[in-house]
């Protein structure tokens, strides 16, 4: 089987049969001519049900997350949350129970709390690092364990293989949100997970120019059910957005290597700085889950969080003093971003089990020159 970077560039992306175009064209089209009633050309009928540009992205995603799994299926959505909602509606029914992380993307928590719960889906939160707590949270009605690893924004690491075992022994499926790691650094389906979720808005797209989501599953029947719901609920990725994500994916490997290198240099600066308290990065030997991260990841990623010793106001000041790090939400793009989770990305979970420290700053370390990023941070830290 081809290596990761070869699959990223070629999987699902044969030269266009009509013209030989080396990049899949943007099939900006809603409907397709039929050769007689029901005479579909290559199965294409209507673009909610299928579009060749989206098909190319979906095949590429499956090849990246599930190499060697012939039954794997990728599905592309309008956003990460649309992908998540499709999992909830496909796998769960009212009365079911889910175990979710106590340290998760705020929008995921909101989806379970404000949308799934009124529909009759109960949840229990547990730390992804605490296998006993996850096992104890399981009930006879638990159908899903949902995790992120690394988590947002505290960069905790869950042991995917161990949590998959807990899920399966309780008759549940394991969903892993692989947005922070990307398939270049971590492939949860190969470690026993059942469904991988992505916000392709982040590292896969990589250029802060598209919002999208994806699912990848290994099991053919589950793939079929999810594809049915993708069409029935309709939250598909459009052709241009699919094309942008595919273009981003071609450089995922080289970008992630650079994200890793830059983040490691920044962590070194933060660790030695007098204004900085705890630094959260799974690549640190002192990180409590470093060994698990080493076992299941190829590198430790571009996300770094840290606490500011002088408290919340000082943390807010740092966020407004950088010039290369742009103050903004989101992550995973080529440009570096800085934010205050307590007031920004995680404001909606204030007062919930997901509340984050008020002196926390989160960095999405981009791929600019490391020296420029270091100088920018040093200036802001004072
Ligand atoms: C951004 C994000 C999401 C949501 O994705 P959207 O594309 O914004 O809908 C889900 N999980 C994680 C970890 C994210 O960072």
mmCIF file with all atom_site columns, N, CA and C in Angstrom, residues 233-283:
data_model
loop_
_atom_site.group_PDB
_atom_site.id
_atom_site.type_symbol
_atom_site.label_atom_id
_atom_site.label_alt_id
_atom_site.label_comp_id
_atom_site.label_asym_id
_atom_site.label_entity_id
_atom_site.label_seq_id
_atom_site.pdbx_PDB_ins_code
_atom_site.Cartn_x
_atom_site.Cartn_y
_atom_site.Cartn_z
_atom_site.occupancy
_atom_site.B_iso_or_equiv
_atom_site.pdbx_formal_charge
_atom_site.auth_seq_id
_atom_site.auth_comp_id
_atom_site.auth_asym_id
_atom_site.auth_atom_id
_atom_site.pdbx_PDB_model_num
ATOM 1   N N  . UNK A 1 233 ? -30.766 13.424 5.572  1.00 0.00 ? 233 UNK A N  1
ATOM 2   C CA . UNK A 1 233 ? -30.744 14.662 6.361  1.00 0.00 ? 233 UNK A CA 1
ATOM 3   C C  . UNK A 1 233 ? -30.152 15.810 5.557  1.00 0.00 ? 233 UNK A C  1
ATOM 4   N N  . UNK A 1 234 ? -29.253 15.500 4.631  1.00 0.00 ? 234 UNK A N  1
ATOM 5   C CA . UNK A 1 234 ? -28.858 16.478 3.625  1.00 0.00 ? 234 UNK A CA 1
ATOM 6   C C  . UNK A 1 234 ? -27.748 17.446 3.967  1.00 0.00 ? 234 UNK A C  1
ATOM 7   N N  . UNK A 1 235 ? -27.013 17.207 5.071  1.00 0.00 ? 235 UNK A N  1
ATOM 8   C CA . UNK A 1 235 ? -25.991 18.189 5.478  1.00 0.00 ? 235 UNK A CA 1
ATOM 9   C C  . UNK A 1 235 ? -24.664 17.930 4.754  1.00 0.00 ? 235 UNK A C  1
ATOM 10  N N  . UNK A 1 236 ? -24.724 17.800 3.444  1.00 0.00 ? 236 UNK A N  1
ATOM 11  C CA . UNK A 1 236 ? -23.556 17.425 2.633  1.00 0.00 ? 236 UNK A CA 1
ATOM 12  C C  . UNK A 1 236 ? -22.561 18.571 2.441  1.00 0.00 ? 236 UNK A C  1
ATOM 13  N N  . UNK A 1 237 ? -21.317 18.204 2.126  1.00 0.00 ? 237 UNK A N  1
ATOM 14  C CA . UNK A 1 237 ? -20.329 19.191 1.685  1.00 0.00 ? 237 UNK A CA 1
ATOM 15  C C  . UNK A 1 237 ? -20.601 19.524 0.225  1.00 0.00 ? 237 UNK A C  1
ATOM 16  N N  . UNK A 1 238 ? -20.589 20.799 -0.116 1.00 0.00 ? 238 UNK A N  1
ATOM 17  C CA . UNK A 1 238 ? -20.771 21.215 -1.505 1.00 0.00 ? 238 UNK A CA 1
ATOM 18  C C  . UNK A 1 238 ? -19.525 20.935 -2.327 1.00 0.00 ? 238 UNK A C  1
ATOM 19  N N  . UNK A 1 239 ? -19.636 20.997 -3.668 1.00 0.00 ? 239 UNK A N  1
ATOM 20  C CA . UNK A 1 239 ? -18.497 20.644 -4.516 1.00 0.00 ? 239 UNK A CA 1
ATOM 21  C C  . UNK A 1 239 ? -17.276 21.548 -4.330 1.00 0.00 ? 239 UNK A C  1
ATOM 22  N N  . UNK A 1 240 ? -17.476 22.841 -4.214 1.00 0.00 ? 240 UNK A N  1
ATOM 23  C CA . UNK A 1 240 ? -16.315 23.723 -4.072 1.00 0.00 ? 240 UNK A CA 1
ATOM 24  C C  . UNK A 1 240 ? -15.639 23.509 -2.719 1.00 0.00 ? 240 UNK A C  1
ATOM 25  N N  . UNK A 1 241 ? -16.454 23.351 -1.666 1.00 0.00 ? 241 UNK A N  1
ATOM 26  C CA . UNK A 1 241 ? -15.874 23.102 -0.343 1.00 0.00 ? 241 UNK A CA 1
ATOM 27  C C  . UNK A 1 241 ? -15.128 21.766 -0.328 1.00 0.00 ? 241 UNK A C  1
ATOM 28  N N  . UNK A 1 242 ? -15.692 20.762 -0.989 1.00 0.00 ? 242 UNK A N  1
ATOM 29  C CA . UNK A 1 242 ? -15.007 19.457 -1.060 1.00 0.00 ? 242 UNK A CA 1
ATOM 30  C C  . UNK A 1 242 ? -13.655 19.619 -1.746 1.00 0.00 ? 242 UNK A C  1
ATOM 31  N N  . UNK A 1 243 ? -13.647 20.392 -2.811 1.00 0.00 ? 243 UNK A N  1
ATOM 32  C CA . UNK A 1 243 ? -12.420 20.612 -3.584 1.00 0.00 ? 243 UNK A CA 1
ATOM 33  C C  . UNK A 1 243 ? -11.363 21.332 -2.737 1.00 0.00 ? 243 UNK A C  1
ATOM 34  N N  . UNK A 1 244 ? -11.801 22.338 -1.961 1.00 0.00 ? 244 UNK A N  1
ATOM 35  C CA . UNK A 1 244 ? -10.852 23.070 -1.106 1.00 0.00 ? 244 UNK A CA 1
ATOM 36  C C  . UNK A 1 244 ? -10.244 22.143 -0.055 1.00 0.00 ? 244 UNK A C  1
ATOM 37  N N  . UNK A 1 245 ? -11.069 21.292 0.540  1.00 0.00 ? 245 UNK A N  1
ATOM 38  C CA . UNK A 1 245 ? -10.545 20.379 1.568  1.00 0.00 ? 245 UNK A CA 1
ATOM 39  C C  . UNK A 1 245 ? -9.543  19.419 0.924  1.00 0.00 ? 245 UNK A C  1
ATOM 40  N N  . UNK A 1 246 ? -9.876  18.922 -0.276 1.00 0.00 ? 246 UNK A N  1
ATOM 41  C CA . UNK A 1 246 ? -8.966  18.010 -0.967 1.00 0.00 ? 246 UNK A CA 1
ATOM 42  C C  . UNK A 1 246 ? -7.644  18.686 -1.289 1.00 0.00 ? 246 UNK A C  1
ATOM 43  N N  . UNK A 1 247 ? -7.715  19.939 -1.694 1.00 0.00 ? 247 UNK A N  1
ATOM 44  C CA . UNK A 1 247 ? -6.486  20.664 -1.986 1.00 0.00 ? 247 UNK A CA 1
ATOM 45  C C  . UNK A 1 247 ? -5.642  20.807 -0.721 1.00 0.00 ? 247 UNK A C  1
ATOM 46  N N  . UNK A 1 248 ? -6.309  21.092 0.402  1.00 0.00 ? 248 UNK A N  1
ATOM 47  C CA . UNK A 1 248 ? -5.580  21.188 1.668  1.00 0.00 ? 248 UNK A CA 1
ATOM 48  C C  . UNK A 1 248 ? -4.919  19.866 2.036  1.00 0.00 ? 248 UNK A C  1
ATOM 49  N N  . UNK A 1 249 ? -5.635  18.773 1.845  1.00 0.00 ? 249 UNK A N  1
ATOM 50  C CA . UNK A 1 249 ? -5.135  17.459 2.265  1.00 0.00 ? 249 UNK A CA 1
ATOM 51  C C  . UNK A 1 249 ? -3.829  17.090 1.570  1.00 0.00 ? 249 UNK A C  1
ATOM 52  N N  . UNK A 1 250 ? -3.641  17.571 0.341  1.00 0.00 ? 250 UNK A N  1
ATOM 53  C CA . UNK A 1 250 ? -2.417  17.202 -0.395 1.00 0.00 ? 250 UNK A CA 1
ATOM 54  C C  . UNK A 1 250 ? -1.148  17.576 0.371  1.00 0.00 ? 250 UNK A C  1
ATOM 55  N N  . UNK A 1 251 ? -1.206  18.654 1.156  1.00 0.00 ? 251 UNK A N  1
ATOM 56  C CA . UNK A 1 251 ? -0.017  19.101 1.898  1.00 0.00 ? 251 UNK A CA 1
ATOM 57  C C  . UNK A 1 251 ? -0.128  18.813 3.400  1.00 0.00 ? 251 UNK A C  1
ATOM 58  N N  . UNK A 1 252 ? -1.107  17.991 3.784  1.00 0.00 ? 252 UNK A N  1
ATOM 59  C CA . UNK A 1 252 ? -1.304  17.751 5.217  1.00 0.00 ? 252 UNK A CA 1
ATOM 60  C C  . UNK A 1 252 ? -0.024  17.264 5.902  1.00 0.00 ? 252 UNK A C  1
ATOM 61  N N  . UNK A 1 253 ? 0.639   16.278 5.289  1.00 0.00 ? 253 UNK A N  1
ATOM 62  C CA . UNK A 1 253 ? 1.830   15.697 5.916  1.00 0.00 ? 253 UNK A CA 1
ATOM 63  C C  . UNK A 1 253 ? 2.934   16.720 6.138  1.00 0.00 ? 253 UNK A C  1
ATOM 64  N N  . UNK A 1 254 ? 3.252   17.504 5.094  1.00 0.00 ? 254 UNK A N  1
ATOM 65  C CA . UNK A 1 254 ? 4.341   18.483 5.260  1.00 0.00 ? 254 UNK A CA 1
ATOM 66  C C  . UNK A 1 254 ? 3.934   19.585 6.233  1.00 0.00 ? 254 UNK A C  1
ATOM 67  N N  . UNK A 1 255 ? 2.657   19.954 6.193  1.00 0.00 ? 255 UNK A N  1
ATOM 68  C CA . UNK A 1 255 ? 2.226   20.991 7.151  1.00 0.00 ? 255 UNK A CA 1
ATOM 69  C C  . UNK A 1 255 ? 2.309   20.468 8.587  1.00 0.00 ? 255 UNK A C  1
ATOM 70  N N  . UNK A 1 256 ? 1.825   19.244 8.812  1.00 0.00 ? 256 UNK A N  1
ATOM 71  C CA . UNK A 1 256 ? 1.829   18.724 10.190 1.00 0.00 ? 256 UNK A CA 1
ATOM 72  C C  . UNK A 1 256 ? 3.250   18.588 10.730 1.00 0.00 ? 256 UNK A C  1
ATOM 73  N N  . UNK A 1 257 ? 4.194   18.162 9.879  1.00 0.00 ? 257 UNK A N  1
ATOM 74  C CA . UNK A 1 257 ? 5.589   18.083 10.351 1.00 0.00 ? 257 UNK A CA 1
ATOM 75  C C  . UNK A 1 257 ? 6.057   19.452 10.829 1.00 0.00 ? 257 UNK A C  1
ATOM 76  N N  . UNK A 1 258 ? 5.708   20.488 10.081 1.00 0.00 ? 258 UNK A N  1
ATOM 77  C CA . UNK A 1 258 ? 6.126   21.840 10.442 1.00 0.00 ? 258 UNK A CA 1
ATOM 78  C C  . UNK A 1 258 ? 5.370   22.356 11.678 1.00 0.00 ? 258 UNK A C  1
ATOM 79  N N  . UNK A 1 259 ? 4.062   22.054 11.747 1.00 0.00 ? 259 UNK A N  1
ATOM 80  C CA . UNK A 1 259 ? 3.295   22.414 12.955 1.00 0.00 ? 259 UNK A CA 1
ATOM 81  C C  . UNK A 1 259 ? 3.955   21.790 14.193 1.00 0.00 ? 259 UNK A C  1
ATOM 82  N N  . UNK A 1 260 ? 4.302   20.509 14.085 1.00 0.00 ? 260 UNK A N  1
ATOM 83  C CA . UNK A 1 260 ? 4.936   19.800 15.220 1.00 0.00 ? 260 UNK A CA 1
ATOM 84  C C  . UNK A 1 260 ? 6.234   20.497 15.626 1.00 0.00 ? 260 UNK A C  1
ATOM 85  N N  . UNK A 1 261 ? 7.087   20.790 14.626 1.00 0.00 ? 261 UNK A N  1
ATOM 86  C CA . UNK A 1 261 ? 8.395   21.386 14.929 1.00 0.00 ? 261 UNK A CA 1
ATOM 87  C C  . UNK A 1 261 ? 8.241   22.759 15.576 1.00 0.00 ? 261 UNK A C  1
ATOM 88  N N  . UNK A 1 262 ? 7.371   23.590 14.994 1.00 0.00 ? 262 UNK A N  1
ATOM 89  C CA . UNK A 1 262 ? 7.181   24.926 15.555 1.00 0.00 ? 262 UNK A CA 1
ATOM 90  C C  . UNK A 1 262 ? 6.602   24.859 16.969 1.00 0.00 ? 262 UNK A C  1
ATOM 91  N N  . UNK A 1 263 ? 5.635   23.957 17.164 1.00 0.00 ? 263 UNK A N  1
ATOM 92  C CA . UNK A 1 263 ? 5.006   23.846 18.493 1.00 0.00 ? 263 UNK A CA 1
ATOM 93  C C  . UNK A 1 263 ? 6.051   23.423 19.522 1.00 0.00 ? 263 UNK A C  1
ATOM 94  N N  . UNK A 1 264 ? 6.943   22.508 19.152 1.00 0.00 ? 264 UNK A N  1
ATOM 95  C CA . UNK A 1 264 ? 7.960   22.053 20.118 1.00 0.00 ? 264 UNK A CA 1
ATOM 96  C C  . UNK A 1 264 ? 8.863   23.207 20.548 1.00 0.00 ? 264 UNK A C  1
ATOM 97  N N  . UNK A 1 265 ? 9.216   24.075 19.593 1.00 0.00 ? 265 UNK A N  1
ATOM 98  C CA . UNK A 1 265 ? 10.067  25.221 19.943 1.00 0.00 ? 265 UNK A CA 1
ATOM 99  C C  . UNK A 1 265 ? 9.317   26.189 20.864 1.00 0.00 ? 265 UNK A C  1
ATOM 100 N N  . UNK A 1 266 ? 8.048   26.383 20.585 1.00 0.00 ? 266 UNK A N  1
ATOM 101 C CA . UNK A 1 266 ? 7.264   27.308 21.406 1.00 0.00 ? 266 UNK A CA 1
ATOM 102 C C  . UNK A 1 266 ? 7.061   26.753 22.817 1.00 0.00 ? 266 UNK A C  1
ATOM 103 N N  . UNK A 1 267 ? 6.847   25.458 22.907 1.00 0.00 ? 267 UNK A N  1
ATOM 104 C CA . UNK A 1 267 ? 6.705   24.825 24.224 1.00 0.00 ? 267 UNK A CA 1
ATOM 105 C C  . UNK A 1 267 ? 7.977   25.025 25.048 1.00 0.00 ? 267 UNK A C  1
ATOM 106 N N  . UNK A 1 268 ? 9.114   24.912 24.379 1.00 0.00 ? 268 UNK A N  1
ATOM 107 C CA . UNK A 1 268 ? 10.389  25.104 25.080 1.00 0.00 ? 268 UNK A CA 1
ATOM 108 C C  . UNK A 1 268 ? 10.490  26.526 25.640 1.00 0.00 ? 268 UNK A C  1
ATOM 109 N N  . UNK A 1 269 ? 10.097  27.514 24.831 1.00 0.00 ? 269 UNK A N  1
ATOM 110 C CA . UNK A 1 269 ? 10.104  28.903 25.296 1.00 0.00 ? 269 UNK A CA 1
ATOM 111 C C  . UNK A 1 269 ? 9.161   29.074 26.494 1.00 0.00 ? 269 UNK A C  1
ATOM 112 N N  . UNK A 1 270 ? 7.927   28.547 26.359 1.00 0.00 ? 270 UNK A N  1
ATOM 113 C CA . UNK A 1 270 ? 6.932   28.734 27.418 1.00 0.00 ? 270 UNK A CA 1
ATOM 114 C C  . UNK A 1 270 ? 7.388   28.085 28.720 1.00 0.00 ? 270 UNK A C  1
ATOM 115 N N  . UNK A 1 271 ? 7.957   26.880 28.612 1.00 0.00 ? 271 UNK A N  1
ATOM 116 C CA . UNK A 1 271 ? 8.392   26.142 29.806 1.00 0.00 ? 271 UNK A CA 1
ATOM 117 C C  . UNK A 1 271 ? 9.440   26.924 30.600 1.00 0.00 ? 271 UNK A C  1
ATOM 118 N N  . UNK A 1 272 ? 10.252  27.717 29.874 1.00 0.00 ? 272 UNK A N  1
ATOM 119 C CA . UNK A 1 272 ? 11.313  28.436 30.573 1.00 0.00 ? 272 UNK A CA 1
ATOM 120 C C  . UNK A 1 272 ? 10.932  29.859 30.946 1.00 0.00 ? 272 UNK A C  1
ATOM 121 N N  . UNK A 1 273 ? 9.665   30.263 30.703 1.00 0.00 ? 273 UNK A N  1
ATOM 122 C CA . UNK A 1 273 ? 9.313   31.672 30.904 1.00 0.00 ? 273 UNK A CA 1
ATOM 123 C C  . UNK A 1 273 ? 8.714   31.924 32.290 1.00 0.00 ? 273 UNK A C  1
ATOM 124 N N  . UNK A 1 274 ? 9.166   33.001 32.926 1.00 0.00 ? 274 UNK A N  1
ATOM 125 C CA . UNK A 1 274 ? 8.757   33.282 34.307 1.00 0.00 ? 274 UNK A CA 1
ATOM 126 C C  . UNK A 1 274 ? 7.265   33.599 34.441 1.00 0.00 ? 274 UNK A C  1
ATOM 127 N N  . UNK A 1 275 ? 6.619   34.128 33.391 1.00 0.00 ? 275 UNK A N  1
ATOM 128 C CA . UNK A 1 275 ? 5.197   34.504 33.513 1.00 0.00 ? 275 UNK A CA 1
ATOM 129 C C  . UNK A 1 275 ? 4.258   33.316 33.311 1.00 0.00 ? 275 UNK A C  1
ATOM 130 N N  . UNK A 1 276 ? 4.820   32.201 32.852 1.00 0.00 ? 276 UNK A N  1
ATOM 131 C CA . UNK A 1 276 ? 3.971   31.082 32.436 1.00 0.00 ? 276 UNK A CA 1
ATOM 132 C C  . UNK A 1 276 ? 3.899   30.018 33.517 1.00 0.00 ? 276 UNK A C  1
ATOM 133 N N  . UNK A 1 277 ? 2.670   29.587 33.820 1.00 0.00 ? 277 UNK A N  1
ATOM 134 C CA . UNK A 1 277 ? 2.484   28.469 34.744 1.00 0.00 ? 277 UNK A CA 1
ATOM 135 C C  . UNK A 1 277 ? 2.531   27.161 33.964 1.00 0.00 ? 277 UNK A C  1
ATOM 136 N N  . UNK A 1 278 ? 1.499   26.329 34.167 1.00 0.00 ? 278 UNK A N  1
ATOM 137 C CA . UNK A 1 278 ? 1.504   25.014 33.523 1.00 0.00 ? 278 UNK A CA 1
ATOM 138 C C  . UNK A 1 278 ? 1.403   25.119 31.997 1.00 0.00 ? 278 UNK A C  1
ATOM 139 N N  . UNK A 1 279 ? 2.184   24.311 31.299 1.00 0.00 ? 279 UNK A N  1
ATOM 140 C CA . UNK A 1 279 ? 2.117   24.229 29.835 1.00 0.00 ? 279 UNK A CA 1
ATOM 141 C C  . UNK A 1 279 ? 1.499   22.881 29.478 1.00 0.00 ? 279 UNK A C  1
ATOM 142 N N  . UNK A 1 280 ? 0.501   22.906 28.588 1.00 0.00 ? 280 UNK A N  1
ATOM 143 C CA . UNK A 1 280 ? -0.184  21.674 28.198 1.00 0.00 ? 280 UNK A CA 1
ATOM 144 C C  . UNK A 1 280 ? 0.235   21.299 26.780 1.00 0.00 ? 280 UNK A C  1
ATOM 145 N N  . UNK A 1 281 ? 0.987   20.208 26.652 1.00 0.00 ? 281 UNK A N  1
ATOM 146 C CA . UNK A 1 281 ? 1.412   19.721 25.334 1.00 0.00 ? 281 UNK A CA 1
ATOM 147 C C  . UNK A 1 281 ? 1.769   18.239 25.466 1.00 0.00 ? 281 UNK A C  1
ATOM 148 N N  . UNK A 1 282 ? 1.133   17.375 24.676 1.00 0.00 ? 282 UNK A N  1
ATOM 149 C CA . UNK A 1 282 ? 1.358   15.934 24.875 1.00 0.00 ? 282 UNK A CA 1
ATOM 150 C C  . UNK A 1 282 ? 2.776   15.480 24.563 1.00 0.00 ? 282 UNK A C  1
ATOM 151 N N  . UNK A 1 283 ? 3.557   16.344 23.882 1.00 0.00 ? 283 UNK A N  1
ATOM 152 C CA . UNK A 1 283 ? 4.940   15.998 23.581 1.00 0.00 ? 283 UNK A CA 1
ATOM 153 C C  . UNK A 1 283 ? 5.882   16.191 24.756 1.00 0.00 ? 283 UNK A C  1
#
